[in-house]
Amino acid sequence: MKRLFCVFLVLVVIVSSMFATGTKETAANDGTDTITALLPPITNNFLSRIDEVEAAFHEAYPDLYLEIEAASWDDRIEKLDTMINAGTPPDIAFLGSEYVAKYVDMGVAVDISDYLTDDMVNDFQAAPLNYLRSGDGLYGLPAYMEIHGLGANKEYLEKLGVDYKSIQTSGWTFEEFLDVVASGKGITGANSTSEYGLIWATSGSTTRNYIDIFGKNAGLPSEFDENLKYTLTSNKFLEVLKSVEALMDNGAFMNASAGERWNMFLAGKTVFTGKGLANFENSAKINNEKIASGNGDQVADSVPVDYVVMPVPTMNDADPAYYCVVDGYLAFRGKNAPTQEHVQNIAKAIYFLASGENAAQINAELFAINITSSAEEAASKYPYERDADNLAANMYLMANVAPARPDIPAELSAEATKLMDTVIIPKFQALLAREVSAEEMFEEVRKEAIKRFGEDGCVLD
């Protein structure tokens, strides 16, 4: 009986240890391995296709399994950080490239550059791929490159006599833009009258969008210059802040939440909306179809609107450097370092998600341009109709996108993010509320930046 009891205890220990390792790396006697992924609703239809994606991955790699856990856009970061703090993050998480430095600095992001074949890497366009780099490491693969610009009401532009087709492929200055915004208030269309020239979302998670998007086109393509000096202490940043005051002074600017500004755009209440995304064209088209059907499913108080992609204007005589969002699949590790075999399998799963048919279908739903050759080859299976002028505008924006800066040390990027969150964003909200002036905000930002980076570490022109 004692021997049987000892055998039983040994079996309990073995089984317990098997479960303690979790399913992330089964690599048991059958040689299988499971890769876990925390993914948000990348498109409206993506989460409904989870089973299909998992099955397709297993078909491509019969010894591997992909387990996808769904997260909302709002709670995905909090959920990921909770898992990281517990030492059990997913192998893969879907994040914006701005998070690379944070997780590299924390030591939980995994460099997969040695686990990707040349064919995998060469499948991607260099510009978006570089956004997932930090130093010499590559910590994931991009799902898409989305340019943030302006959206405009086509009918209003035509009534104002704006040569928008030329602007779509050659850009314009802030002074030109401000004139149109000012004259756009009160213009009347067939079904609506505008109340504003521009409605911009600068609340909640979108607070820093104006700074990021307009700043890059103001001669500040990055928070650090080529000498790794912090750039938001430059007088060019003061001009960005003054541009906000100029918009508020002309009475045609409204600050709103993201949902509010889009609904007001569809209601014909503004000439421009921002930020503008490629898939907004499709959203407007779908809403127009709902209006035409007469079934009442359209956005409340909306009217037919043709969406026009417009570039963000330049300032300070700067060359265009359009702001882009590169979201992608990043690799993570837990308390225990994964085996090389498991990292190899994570790399396979990341490439599978970011390329080929999966990427082509996602980009079609987002109206995004494919950034891999394999997705472009598969694109014929997922056709979508884009306005030719809007497509030309997106191609122009992509050709002039602000370059990635993988040379910026992770600790510098992390410190800049802290400065943005604790100083710049609160002061920017105060600027919008007219509680501080552009000059007062700029001086406070400069003072705090010097504390963090030193005078030699800041651009002081």
XYZ file of C-alpha atoms in Angstrom, residues 152-165 167-168 180 183-184 187-190 270-272 305-308 310 387 389:
33
model
C -13.943 65.946 -45.828
C -17.475 66.393 -47.148
C -17.186 66.312 -50.952
C -20.265 68.466 -51.556
C -18.984 71.223 -49.256
C -15.512 71.196 -50.822
C -17.025 71.649 -54.262
C -19.285 74.464 -53.052
C -16.248 76.205 -51.533
C -14.341 75.865 -54.792
C -11.551 73.808 -53.225
C -9.327 72.032 -55.760
C -9.301 68.978 -53.523
C -8.096 66.525 -56.173
C -4.442 68.740 -52.772
C -4.996 64.985 -52.424
C -11.156 76.816 -45.924
C -15.179 79.821 -44.760
C -16.754 76.399 -44.236
C -22.125 76.583 -45.904
C -25.327 74.897 -47.110
C -25.637 71.672 -49.082
C -28.619 69.852 -50.561
C -18.782 70.013 -40.610
C -16.606 70.334 -43.697
C -13.650 68.429 -42.181
C -22.223 62.199 -47.474
C -19.405 61.391 -49.911
C -16.183 60.987 -47.923
C -12.994 62.575 -49.285
C -7.456 64.847 -47.453
C -13.055 55.902 -54.816
C -9.338 59.868 -55.986
